[in-house]
Tab-separated table of C-alpha atoms and ligand atoms in Angstrom:
chain	number	residue	atom	x	y	z
A	200	MET	CA	80.956	106.324	118.605
A	201	ALA	CA	80.693	103.572	121.577
A	202	SER	CA	82.954	104.592	125.136
A	203	ASP	CA	84.576	102.036	125.039
A	204	ARG	CA	86.204	102.513	121.757
A	205	GLN	CA	89.769	102.639	124.534
A	206	LEU	CA	92.316	105.229	122.520
A	207	ARG	CA	91.289	107.664	119.978
A	208	LEU	CA	94.641	109.876	119.325
A	209	HIS	CA	93.694	112.365	116.245
A	210	ILE	CA	95.818	111.720	114.351
A	211	THR	CA	95.653	112.515	110.471
A	212	ALA	CA	96.206	111.758	107.158
A	213	ASP	CA	97.468	113.695	106.028
A	214	ALA	CA	100.338	113.422	108.671
A	215	LEU	CA	100.433	109.451	108.132
A	216	ASP	CA	101.043	109.380	104.586
A	217	ARG	CA	103.621	112.315	105.039
A	218	ASP	CA	105.711	110.266	107.400
A	219	PRO	CA	103.813	106.715	109.522
A	220	HIS	CA	106.623	106.010	111.185
A	221	PRO	CA	107.007	108.227	114.330
A	222	VAL	CA	103.392	107.703	113.955
A	223	PHE	CA	103.967	104.198	114.870
A	224	GLU	CA	106.236	103.953	116.886
A	225	ALA	CA	104.604	105.956	119.341
A	226	MET	CA	101.593	103.722	119.238
A	227	GLN	CA	103.630	100.665	119.375
A	228	SER	CA	103.074	100.614	122.839
A	229	ALA	CA	98.892	101.341	122.829
A	230	PRO	CA	96.326	98.846	123.468
A	231	PRO	CA	96.685	96.555	119.849
A	232	ALA	CA	93.663	98.480	117.836
A	233	VAL	CA	93.587	103.169	118.500
A	234	TRP	CA	91.356	104.578	116.254
A	235	VAL	CA	91.707	107.721	113.832
A	236	GLU	CA	88.813	109.527	113.246
A	237	ASP	CA	90.370	110.901	110.889
A	238	LEU	CA	89.776	107.131	108.748
A	239	GLY	CA	87.045	106.211	110.282
A	240	MET	CA	88.718	103.363	110.822
A	241	TRP	CA	90.705	100.834	113.973
A	242	LEU	CA	94.443	100.816	113.548
A	243	VAL	CA	97.072	98.233	114.615
A	244	VAL	CA	100.568	98.068	114.598
A	245	GLY	CA	102.306	95.491	117.063
A	246	TYR	CA	102.857	92.066	115.284
A	247	LYS	CA	101.910	89.981	117.559
A	248	HIS	CA	98.196	91.131	116.413
A	249	VAL	CA	99.061	92.474	112.932
A	250	GLU	CA	99.616	88.611	113.016
A	251	ALA	CA	96.126	87.589	114.453
A	252	ILE	CA	94.053	89.561	112.951
A	253	LEU	CA	95.722	88.399	109.352
A	254	ARG	CA	95.117	84.481	110.964
A	255	ASN	CA	91.896	84.771	111.471
A	256	THR	CA	89.821	85.254	108.322
A	257	GLU	CA	86.432	83.617	110.049
A	258	ASP	CA	85.782	87.730	111.907
A	259	PHE	CA	87.748	89.122	109.876
A	260	VAL	CA	87.104	88.904	106.081
A	261	THR	CA	89.052	90.674	103.169
A	262	GLY	CA	86.054	92.398	101.459
A	263	THR	CA	82.488	92.645	102.146
A	264	PRO	CA	79.854	93.218	99.146
A	265	GLY	CA	80.276	97.618	101.236
A	266	SER	CA	84.021	97.264	100.310
A	267	LEU	CA	85.201	99.526	97.393
A	268	ILE	CA	87.428	96.203	96.663
A	269	PHE	CA	84.729	94.430	95.690
A	270	ASP	CA	82.581	97.561	94.217
A	271	THR	CA	85.281	97.448	91.879
A	272	PHE	CA	85.899	93.874	91.009
A	273	GLY	CA	83.750	91.935	92.321
A	274	GLU	CA	84.284	88.570	93.971
A	275	HIS	CA	87.622	86.811	93.536
A	276	MET	CA	89.756	85.612	95.330
A	277	LEU	CA	90.846	88.690	98.053
A	278	THR	CA	86.996	89.376	98.437
A	279	ALA	CA	86.752	85.876	99.193
A	280	GLU	CA	86.938	83.347	102.545
A	281	GLY	CA	86.733	80.039	102.875
A	282	ALA	CA	86.220	77.798	100.724
A	283	GLN	CA	84.878	79.393	98.332
A	284	HIS	CA	88.715	81.430	98.616
A	285	GLU	CA	90.870	77.834	98.224
A	286	ARG	CA	88.538	76.955	95.482
A	287	PHE	CA	90.554	81.228	93.245
A	288	LYS	CA	93.481	80.614	95.117
A	289	SER	CA	94.565	76.500	94.301
A	290	ARG	CA	93.684	77.307	90.693
A	291	PHE	CA	96.367	79.468	90.175
A	292	ARG	CA	99.251	78.251	92.765
A	293	GLY	CA	101.164	76.008	91.100
A	294	ALA	CA	102.144	77.798	88.171
A	295	PHE	CA	104.063	80.686	91.030
A	296	SER	CA	105.271	78.406	92.536
A	297	PRO	CA	108.343	79.367	93.177
A	298	ALA	CA	110.341	77.239	90.412
A	299	ARG	CA	107.787	77.340	87.451
A	300	ILE	CA	107.743	81.478	88.126
A	301	ARG	CA	111.907	80.927	87.349
A	302	ALA	CA	111.253	77.869	84.409
A	303	SER	CA	108.216	80.921	82.327
A	304	MET	CA	109.684	84.029	84.189
A	305	ALA	CA	112.869	84.310	84.255
A	306	GLN	CA	114.278	85.318	80.242
A	307	LYS	CA	110.961	87.474	79.501
A	308	VAL	CA	112.000	89.823	82.948
A	309	ASP	CA	115.315	89.558	82.053
A	310	ALA	CA	114.339	90.551	78.015
A	311	CYS	CA	111.496	93.672	79.478
A	312	SER	CA	114.493	95.049	82.700
A	313	GLN	CA	117.394	95.159	78.813
A	314	MET	CA	114.774	96.554	77.802
A	315	LEU	CA	113.292	99.731	79.431
A	316	LEU	CA	117.618	98.868	80.508
A	317	ASP	CA	119.159	99.923	76.428
A	318	GLY	CA	116.420	103.336	76.602
A	319	LEU	CA	118.146	105.328	79.004
A	320	SER	CA	118.964	108.405	78.428
A	321	SER	CA	123.258	108.005	77.935
A	322	GLY	CA	123.189	111.051	79.639
A	323	GLY	CA	123.867	109.054	83.830
A	324	LYS	CA	120.332	110.253	84.494
A	325	ALA	CA	117.030	109.635	84.974
A	326	ASP	CA	113.719	109.318	87.288
A	327	PHE	CA	114.018	105.964	87.126
A	328	ARG	CA	109.748	105.336	88.220
A	329	LYS	CA	108.859	106.922	85.143
A	330	ALA	CA	111.039	105.197	82.428
A	331	TYR	CA	112.387	102.629	84.366
A	332	ALA	CA	109.511	101.037	87.789
A	333	SER	CA	106.172	101.582	86.977
A	334	ARG	CA	106.564	100.089	83.930
A	335	LEU	CA	108.783	96.900	84.172
A	336	PRO	CA	105.235	95.194	86.275
A	337	VAL	CA	103.828	95.853	83.702
A	338	LEU	CA	104.944	94.374	80.352
A	339	SER	CA	106.216	91.242	83.562
A	340	ILE	CA	102.860	90.288	84.048
A	341	LEU	CA	101.746	90.656	79.938
A	342	SER	CA	104.727	88.407	79.567
A	343	LEU	CA	103.108	85.897	81.979
A	344	PHE	CA	99.825	85.852	79.901
A	345	ASP	CA	101.133	85.455	76.669
A	346	MET	CA	99.386	88.658	75.629
A	347	PRO	CA	101.536	91.194	72.926
A	348	LEU	CA	103.277	94.061	75.520
A	349	GLU	CA	101.407	96.549	73.472
A	350	GLU	CA	98.426	96.047	75.548
A	351	GLU	CA	100.977	97.926	77.624
A	352	PRO	CA	98.935	102.380	77.962
A	353	LYS	CA	95.942	100.310	77.991
A	354	LEU	CA	96.714	98.382	80.898
A	355	ARG	CA	98.208	101.408	82.207
A	356	LEU	CA	95.279	103.582	81.677
A	357	TRP	CA	92.986	100.706	82.907
A	358	TYR	CA	95.338	100.989	85.974
A	359	ASP	CA	95.121	104.469	87.189
A	360	GLY	CA	91.229	104.434	86.736
A	361	PHE	CA	91.340	101.971	89.366
A	362	GLU	CA	93.305	103.180	91.725
A	363	ARG	CA	91.297	106.285	92.079
A	364	ALA	CA	87.978	103.637	92.610
A	365	LEU	CA	89.612	102.413	95.300
A	366	SER	CA	90.915	105.245	96.726
A	367	ASN	CA	87.533	106.025	96.063
A	368	PHE	CA	86.079	106.757	99.662
A	369	ALA	CA	83.150	109.250	99.164
A	370	TRP	CA	82.000	106.825	96.465
A	371	ARG	CA	81.882	109.779	93.986
A	372	GLU	CA	79.505	108.090	90.035
A	373	ASP	CA	81.963	109.199	87.848
A	374	VAL	CA	84.731	107.078	89.989
A	375	ARG	CA	82.952	104.247	90.169
A	376	ALA	CA	81.290	104.520	86.168
A	377	ARG	CA	85.179	104.731	84.618
A	378	ALA	CA	86.753	101.353	86.775
A	379	HIS	CA	83.675	99.560	85.703
A	380	GLY	CA	83.999	101.219	82.144
A	381	TYR	CA	87.589	99.722	82.460
A	382	VAL	CA	86.394	96.639	83.846
A	383	GLY	CA	84.595	95.817	80.885
A	384	GLU	CA	87.946	96.000	78.292
A	385	PHE	CA	89.998	93.853	80.374
A	386	HIS	CA	87.555	91.346	80.562
A	387	ALA	CA	87.083	91.658	77.250
A	388	LEU	CA	90.857	91.010	76.657
A	389	VAL	CA	91.030	87.900	78.985
A	390	ARG	CA	87.852	86.743	77.511
A	391	ARG	CA	89.815	87.308	73.632
A	392	HIS	CA	93.201	85.200	75.405
A	393	ILE	CA	90.499	82.920	77.393
A	394	ALA	CA	89.097	81.961	73.358
A	395	ARG	CA	92.529	81.547	72.024
A	396	VAL	CA	93.538	79.251	75.243
A	397	ARG	CA	90.811	77.232	74.260
A	398	ALA	CA	91.169	76.695	71.143
A	399	ALA	CA	94.470	75.540	70.869
A	400	PRO	CA	95.892	74.348	74.347
A	401	ASP	CA	99.520	75.011	76.017
A	402	ASP	CA	101.700	75.498	78.354
A	403	SER	CA	101.009	78.554	79.917
A	404	LEU	CA	99.086	79.614	83.124
A	405	LEU	CA	96.254	81.270	81.017
A	406	SER	CA	95.765	77.680	79.147
A	407	GLU	CA	95.954	75.428	82.674
A	408	VAL	CA	93.135	77.438	84.124
A	409	VAL	CA	90.691	77.902	81.304
A	410	ASN	CA	90.945	73.642	79.787
A	411	ASP	CA	91.008	73.208	84.383
A	412	GLU	CA	89.059	69.373	84.332
A	413	SER	CA	87.739	68.733	87.449
A	414	ASP	CA	84.859	69.178	88.560
A	415	ASP	CA	84.177	73.110	90.774
A	416	ARG	CA	86.755	74.289	87.298
A	417	LEU	CA	86.439	78.172	87.487
A	418	ASP	CA	84.191	79.612	84.017
A	419	ASP	CA	84.877	82.333	82.399
A	420	ALA	CA	83.421	85.225	84.496
A	421	GLU	CA	85.897	83.694	87.350
A	422	ILE	CA	88.549	83.756	85.472
A	423	CYS	CA	88.759	87.563	84.040
A	424	ARG	CA	87.528	88.292	88.299
A	425	ASN	CA	90.618	86.480	89.221
A	426	ALA	CA	92.625	87.750	86.087
A	427	SER	CA	91.836	90.725	87.502
A	428	ILE	CA	93.286	91.535	90.906
A	429	ILE	CA	96.061	88.874	90.127
A	430	PHE	CA	97.258	91.953	86.566
A	431	PHE	CA	96.608	94.898	88.995
A	432	GLY	CA	97.858	93.454	92.374
A	433	GLY	CA	101.414	93.034	90.754
A	434	ILE	CA	102.001	96.743	89.395
A	435	SER	CA	102.907	99.209	91.572
A	436	THR	CA	103.662	96.518	94.080
A	437	VAL	CA	106.627	95.998	92.196
A	438	GLU	CA	107.649	99.349	90.552
A	439	ALA	CA	107.473	100.375	94.837
A	440	VAL	CA	109.355	97.343	96.128
A	441	ILE	CA	112.212	98.105	92.740
A	442	LEU	CA	112.206	101.413	94.137
A	443	ASN	CA	112.364	102.169	97.969
A	444	CYS	CA	115.271	99.175	96.949
A	445	LEU	CA	116.858	101.626	95.399
A	446	TYR	CA	116.930	104.048	97.736
A	447	ALA	CA	116.981	102.266	100.797
A	448	LEU	CA	120.239	101.614	98.321
A	449	CYS	CA	121.842	104.414	97.621
A	450	THR	CA	121.380	106.194	101.270
A	451	HIS	CA	123.695	103.447	102.636
A	452	PRO	CA	126.665	103.631	101.120
A	453	ASP	CA	127.817	100.896	103.306
A	454	ALA	CA	124.980	98.805	101.259
A	455	LEU	CA	125.302	99.624	98.229
A	456	ALA	CA	128.752	98.739	99.103
A	457	ASP	CA	128.312	95.398	100.559
A	458	VAL	CA	125.546	94.920	97.139
A	459	ARG	CA	127.776	96.160	94.336
A	460	ARG	CA	131.279	93.373	96.001
A	461	ASP	CA	128.551	90.750	96.095
A	462	LEU	CA	124.898	90.698	94.200
A	463	ASP	CA	124.739	87.125	96.101
A	464	LEU	CA	122.943	89.726	98.530
A	465	ILE	CA	120.414	91.383	96.790
A	466	PRO	CA	117.286	88.706	98.153
A	467	GLN	CA	117.861	89.990	101.706
A	468	ALA	CA	118.072	93.619	100.455
A	469	ILE	CA	115.038	93.141	98.896
A	470	GLU	CA	113.708	91.551	102.058
A	471	GLU	CA	114.706	93.962	104.409
A	472	THR	CA	113.380	96.416	101.961
A	473	LEU	CA	110.138	94.734	102.227
A	474	ARG	CA	110.760	95.587	106.009
A	475	TRP	CA	112.029	99.228	106.282
A	476	LEU	CA	109.959	100.608	103.643
A	477	SER	CA	107.016	98.173	103.291
A	478	PRO	CA	105.708	99.364	99.706
A	479	VAL	CA	102.372	97.099	101.402
A	480	GLN	CA	102.138	99.399	104.764
A	481	SER	CA	98.368	97.770	105.494
A	482	ALA	CA	95.807	95.227	104.744
A	483	THR	CA	91.774	95.703	105.039
A	484	ARG	CA	89.744	93.750	107.923
A	485	HIS	CA	85.921	94.395	108.255
A	486	VAL	CA	84.935	92.394	111.968
A	487	VAL	CA	81.914	90.134	111.482
A	488	ARG	CA	80.333	90.290	114.801
A	489	ASP	CA	81.453	91.931	118.233
A	490	LEU	CA	84.813	91.272	119.584
A	491	SER	CA	88.102	91.977	121.545
A	492	LEU	CA	91.673	91.266	121.850
A	493	GLY	CA	93.243	91.913	124.349
A	494	GLU	CA	92.253	95.445	125.895
A	495	SER	CA	90.439	97.055	122.670
A	496	THR	CA	86.720	95.957	121.509
A	497	PHE	CA	85.872	96.515	118.011
A	498	ARG	CA	81.141	96.278	116.229
A	499	ALA	CA	80.784	94.077	113.990
A	500	GLY	CA	81.608	96.529	110.487
A	501	ASP	CA	84.164	98.007	112.434
A	502	ILE	CA	87.174	98.262	109.157
A	503	VAL	CA	90.629	97.558	110.957
A	504	ASN	CA	92.954	98.417	108.969
A	505	CYS	CA	96.363	96.100	110.053
A	506	MET	CA	99.458	98.129	109.292
A	507	ILE	CA	102.388	96.290	108.337
A	508	GLY	CA	104.944	98.415	107.549
A	509	ALA	CA	104.587	99.520	111.187
A	510	ALA	CA	104.338	95.615	112.946
A	511	ASN	CA	107.968	95.511	110.168
A	512	ARG	CA	109.140	97.379	112.614
A	513	ASP	CA	107.635	95.819	115.672
A	514	PRO	CA	110.912	96.472	118.665
A	515	ARG	CA	109.270	93.341	119.930
A	516	VAL	CA	111.104	91.269	117.080
A	517	PHE	CA	113.227	93.171	114.741
A	518	GLU	CA	116.069	94.887	116.644
A	519	ASP	CA	116.503	98.606	115.919
A	520	PRO	CA	114.206	98.054	113.647
A	521	GLY	CA	114.884	101.586	112.022
A	522	ALA	CA	118.116	100.743	110.808
A	523	PHE	CA	118.683	99.538	107.327
A	524	ARG	CA	120.678	96.082	107.575
A	525	PRO	CA	120.382	93.004	104.829
A	526	CYS	CA	122.511	90.874	106.588
A	527	ARG	CA	119.679	90.938	110.233
A	528	THR	CA	119.473	86.760	111.454
A	529	ASN	CA	115.860	87.216	110.440
A	530	VAL	CA	115.488	88.985	107.043
A	531	ARG	CA	112.722	86.762	106.020
A	532	LYS	CA	110.404	87.711	108.832
A	533	HIS	CA	109.185	90.337	107.239
A	534	LEU	CA	105.262	90.630	107.008
A	535	GLY	CA	105.916	92.624	102.986
A	536	PHE	CA	103.680	89.937	101.791
A	537	ALA	CA	100.918	89.545	104.858
A	538	LEU	CA	100.794	86.120	106.074
A	539	GLY	CA	97.894	84.118	106.746
A	540	PRO	CA	95.324	82.733	104.061
A	541	HIS	CA	96.044	86.202	101.267
A	542	PHE	CA	99.533	85.791	102.165
A	543	CYS	CA	100.279	87.496	98.768
A	544	LEU	CA	100.546	85.477	95.424
A	545	GLY	CA	102.793	87.200	93.610
A	546	SER	CA	105.391	86.636	96.000
A	547	ASN	CA	107.723	84.802	93.866
A	548	LEU	CA	107.148	86.846	90.456
A	549	ALA	CA	107.773	89.756	92.944
A	550	ARG	CA	111.246	88.722	94.089
A	551	LEU	CA	112.152	88.234	90.765
A	552	GLU	CA	111.530	91.328	89.168
A	553	ALA	CA	112.993	93.032	92.072
A	554	ALA	CA	116.856	91.031	91.796
A	555	THR	CA	116.252	91.710	88.332
A	556	ALA	CA	116.324	95.559	88.179
A	557	ILE	CA	118.832	96.438	90.768
A	558	ARG	CA	120.966	93.767	89.252
A	559	HIS	CA	120.986	95.295	86.177
A	560	ILE	CA	120.864	98.522	87.845
A	561	LEU	CA	123.715	98.278	89.650
A	562	GLU	CA	125.336	96.199	86.836
A	563	ARG	CA	124.490	99.339	84.449
A	564	CYS	CA	125.086	101.896	86.247
A	565	PRO	CA	128.451	102.991	87.865
A	566	GLY	CA	128.708	105.377	90.899
A	567	LEU	CA	124.834	105.531	91.360
A	568	HIS	CA	123.836	107.545	93.372
A	569	LEU	CA	120.795	109.879	94.126
A	570	SER	CA	120.627	113.500	92.496
A	571	ALA	CA	120.863	116.715	94.196
A	572	ASP	CA	118.780	118.170	92.023
A	573	HIS	CA	115.710	116.516	92.529
A	574	PRO	CA	115.046	115.592	96.831
A	575	THR	CA	113.383	111.910	97.343
A	576	GLU	CA	109.998	112.546	98.736
A	577	ILE	CA	107.894	109.196	99.724
A	578	ARG	CA	104.743	108.951	100.243
A	579	GLY	CA	101.877	107.414	101.335
A	580	PHE	CA	101.027	104.571	104.279
A	581	GLU	CA	98.816	102.683	102.587
A	582	PHE	CA	101.588	101.646	99.613
A	583	ARG	CA	104.579	103.294	100.538
A	584	GLN	CA	107.225	105.414	97.667
A	585	PRO	CA	108.902	107.624	96.350
A	586	THR	CA	106.873	110.748	93.876
A	587	ALA	CA	109.702	110.087	92.348
A	588	LEU	CA	113.237	108.519	92.422
A	589	HIS	CA	115.454	110.909	89.718
A	590	LEU	CA	119.344	108.665	90.304
A	591	GLU	CA	122.560	109.423	88.399
A	592	TRP	CA	125.152	107.140	87.825
A	593	ARG	CA	128.862	107.580	85.662
A	594	THR	CA	128.488	107.202	81.423
B	183	LIG	C1	106.063	93.923	96.314
B	183	LIG	C2	105.920	94.118	95.424
B	183	LIG	C3	104.243	92.663	96.007
B	183	LIG	C4	104.038	92.530	96.949
B	183	LIG	C5	104.743	93.912	98.204
B	183	LIG	C6	102.005	92.249	97.430
B	183	LIG	C7	101.952	92.375	98.949
B	183	LIG	C8	100.595	91.930	99.387
B	183	LIG	C9	99.999	91.505	99.891
B	183	LIG	C10	100.178	92.643	101.174
B	183	LIG	C11	98.721	90.851	100.233
B	183	LIG	C12	97.952	90.692	101.436
B	183	LIG	C13	96.657	91.267	101.318
B	183	LIG	C14	95.465	90.998	102.386
B	183	LIG	O1	95.754	90.298	103.179
B	183	LIG	O2	94.685	92.058	102.020
B	183	LIG	C15	98.284	90.329	98.544
B	183	LIG	C16	98.185	89.932	98.012
B	183	LIG	C17	97.670	88.908	97.410
B	183	LIG	N1	99.398	89.445	96.049
B	183	LIG	FE1	100.413	90.819	95.698
B	183	LIG	N2	102.342	92.088	96.349
B	183	LIG	C18	103.380	91.986	95.594
B	183	LIG	C19	103.350	90.884	94.268
B	183	LIG	C20	102.215	91.192	93.781
B	183	LIG	C21	101.682	90.340	91.913
B	183	LIG	C22	103.339	90.092	91.515
B	183	LIG	C23	101.052	89.977	92.487
B	183	LIG	C24	100.193	89.321	90.696
B	183	LIG	C25	101.039	88.536	90.098
B	183	LIG	C26	99.892	89.910	93.935
B	183	LIG	C27	99.423	89.022	93.487
B	183	LIG	C28	98.931	89.432	94.281
B	183	LIG	C29	97.372	88.593	95.098
B	183	LIG	C30	96.178	87.782	93.799
B	183	LIG	C31	96.507	88.540	96.178
B	183	LIG	C32	95.573	88.029	96.654
B	183	LIG	C33	95.276	87.148	97.569
B	183	LIG	C34	94.853	86.497	97.852
B	183	LIG	O3	93.871	87.043	98.381
B	183	LIG	O4	94.976	84.833	98.462
B	183	LIG	N3	101.004	90.350	94.272
B	183	LIG	N4	99.858	90.677	97.875
């Protein structure tokens, strides 16, 4: 390791997994990047520097052919840059606009959410991760692609295989082989639906992409690869924002009372959740050439992890950053959906699902509170959410 790696801290992956916030708070006054030996990568925690890196897609790229995400899913919008990235993303952007998502998805998400809540036990207690939050995003994404909801167990199985593959830092062959098998099965499902909308075009998102007549339209393999990141980018992330928001409200009774009094505050509570307990805590980038950022020097091939969750608690941008305050004036300045060219494609769908979930749960569960029998454990420094969320309410 070169001697100019300005600051090295002995931070373990386990410590970050349990509670990254004290570590990151201490790092806010350090140089832009800190080398963490245990992870073999740089961490960047300041808002200004995270923003600079995410906007600079020439020097800091999302995926290299040697990265786990590329190995699992191949080339798609989150592993491409420049013109190719724009070519992929532009085909889907229209369908994910706020107005189109509201028009195409509001009723469907509403129905899926009510169906899951109908299935809760009548005893006034449930693990909302298992019974609700892990399921709503899967049902929603199937609805968005007009696929039968009966595919839910298969999607969940595939997703769990992909999650293992994306954290397969030891490059175990069995984990890779299983994920590649699941990718093949997923592509076969998408290809069946491509054939359906090619034969009978409709007004769905898939039909729009498949029946695109422009010169540089996506071929079927490109549609399948981009569908994989769209499908699987919106599952545990939405699950986490729902759980994190419920957790935030249940641990902040004043905020919960305000939101119960005025349900129009739900969107703000969701934005503040994305800042205070960011579901996606990091965005990984690969350095293309030797370069400096402030006092930090990177070499081509280095991995830089932009810690979105830490930037969202940068005291230079957010006053009293450790406090959960849905009414803070700059509540939407968070980086929970990243920023720059790779800004989350599904942010409007995520916001719709989360707002629907919180509204329905508050309406149907009076006196909602954390269960004293099952203490909540929040884990993860790349994706962060409760391992389970046991809640109780008055029946
Ligand atoms: C609260 C829920 C969500 C959060 C917190 C979230 C967060 C993010 C973040 C931080 C990125 C940037 C990653 C990077 O730059 O390395 C991203 C990208 C992306 N997200 Fe989301 N996401 C959420 C929901 C969704 C949903 C529902 C979908 C799709 C239905 C989705 C699809 C995507 C896609 C396709 C990209 C790649 C965009 C690109 O490369 O241009 N996400 N998301």
